[in-house]
Coordinates of C-alpha atoms in Angstrom, one line a residue:
M14 CA -2.2 -22.1 21.0
N15 CA -0.5 -22.0 24.3
S16 CA -3.3 -19.9 25.8
F17 CA -5.8 -22.5 24.6
L18 CA -3.8 -25.4 26.0
Q19 CA -3.5 -23.5 29.3
G20 CA -7.3 -23.1 29.5
D21 CA -7.4 -19.3 28.8
Y22 CA -9.7 -19.9 25.8
D23 CA -12.5 -22.4 25.3
I24 CA -12.4 -22.4 21.5
I25 CA -9.5 -22.6 19.0
V26 CA -9.8 -22.5 15.2
T27 CA -6.9 -24.3 13.4
Q28 CA -6.1 -26.2 10.3
D29 CA -4.4 -29.5 10.6
L30 CA -2.1 -28.1 13.3
M31 CA -3.8 -29.9 16.1
A32 CA -4.7 -33.1 14.3
R33 CA -1.8 -35.1 15.7
M34 CA 0.6 -35.2 18.6
I35 CA -1.1 -32.6 20.8
N36 CA -3.1 -33.9 23.7
V37 CA -5.8 -31.6 25.0
P38 CA -7.3 -33.1 28.2
D39 CA -11.0 -33.0 28.4
L40 CA -11.5 -31.9 24.8
K41 CA -15.2 -32.4 24.1
V42 CA -15.7 -31.4 20.4
V43 CA -13.9 -31.3 17.1
V44 CA -15.6 -29.7 14.1
H45 CA -14.5 -30.1 10.5
Y46 CA -15.8 -27.7 7.9
D47 CA -14.9 -27.5 4.2
I48 CA -12.6 -30.5 4.0
C49 CA -10.2 -30.0 1.1
E50 CA -8.2 -32.3 -1.0
E51 CA -5.0 -31.4 1.0
N52 CA -6.5 -33.2 4.0
N53 CA -6.3 -37.0 4.1
H54 CA -8.0 -39.8 5.9
H55 CA -5.3 -40.0 8.5
N56 CA -5.6 -36.3 9.5
I57 CA -9.4 -36.4 9.6
L58 CA -9.4 -39.6 11.7
S59 CA -6.6 -38.4 13.9
S60 CA -8.3 -35.1 14.7
C61 CA -11.5 -36.9 15.5
G62 CA -9.4 -39.1 17.9
R63 CA -8.5 -36.0 19.9
V64 CA -11.9 -36.2 21.7
G65 CA -13.5 -39.0 23.8
R66 CA -10.2 -40.2 25.2
L67 CA -9.8 -42.5 28.2
G68 CA -13.4 -43.4 28.4
N69 CA -14.6 -39.8 28.2
I70 CA -17.4 -38.8 25.8
G71 CA -16.5 -36.6 22.9
Y72 CA -18.1 -35.4 19.6
C73 CA -16.6 -35.0 16.1
F74 CA -18.8 -33.1 13.7
I75 CA -17.9 -33.1 10.0
F76 CA -19.8 -30.8 7.7
Y77 CA -19.7 -32.0 4.1
D78 CA -21.7 -32.5 0.9
R79 CA -21.9 -36.3 0.5
K80 CA -22.6 -35.9 -3.2
T81 CA -19.4 -34.1 -4.0
D82 CA -17.0 -34.6 -1.1
L83 CA -15.8 -38.1 -1.6
L84 CA -12.9 -37.7 0.7
A85 CA -15.2 -36.9 3.6
V86 CA -17.5 -39.7 2.8
D87 CA -14.6 -42.2 2.7
A88 CA -13.2 -40.9 6.0
L89 CA -16.6 -41.1 7.7
R90 CA -17.1 -44.7 6.5
K91 CA -13.7 -45.6 8.0
L92 CA -14.4 -43.8 11.2
R93 CA -17.7 -45.5 11.6
D94 CA -16.1 -48.9 11.0
R95 CA -13.7 -48.3 13.9
M96 CA -16.4 -47.2 16.3
S97 CA -18.5 -49.2 18.7
F98 CA -22.0 -48.0 19.2
T99 CA -23.5 -48.0 22.6
D100 CA -27.1 -49.4 23.1
E101 CA -28.3 -45.8 23.4
M102 CA -26.7 -44.9 20.0
N103 CA -28.3 -48.0 18.4
S104 CA -31.6 -47.0 19.8
V105 CA -31.4 -43.5 18.4
V106 CA -30.4 -44.9 15.0
A107 CA -33.4 -47.2 15.0
K108 CA -35.7 -44.3 15.8
W109 CA -34.2 -42.2 13.0
K110 CA -34.6 -45.1 10.5
I111 CA -38.3 -45.2 11.3
L112 CA -38.5 -41.5 10.5
G113 CA -36.8 -42.2 7.1
V114 CA -33.3 -41.0 7.9
D115 CA -30.7 -42.8 5.8
D116 CA -28.3 -44.5 8.2
R117 CA -25.4 -43.8 5.9
T118 CA -25.7 -40.2 7.0
I119 CA -25.7 -41.0 10.7
I120 CA -22.3 -40.7 12.3
F121 CA -21.8 -40.5 16.1

């Protein structure tokens, strides 16, 4: 992990290790895959909060099955409730709705 934090590596794969209390300046992306029951809302939201700090843009991708992964669905709803969408994001959502994309699946 030290090599990642020092900038020697661009990518690190972890579990909940980096969800809290570690600041990575200029972190651009967090990806969640296969969220399990051992995770909780706080860990998911905290790790998404690692990106986009201090006015920077960041992205949090969460891969899940909304039919079976109720934990992820709940966390995404809470995350979306905490976010403020820019005019550009609202414009993209409006275009997707015209194309028939269900806005419950749209998370920025």
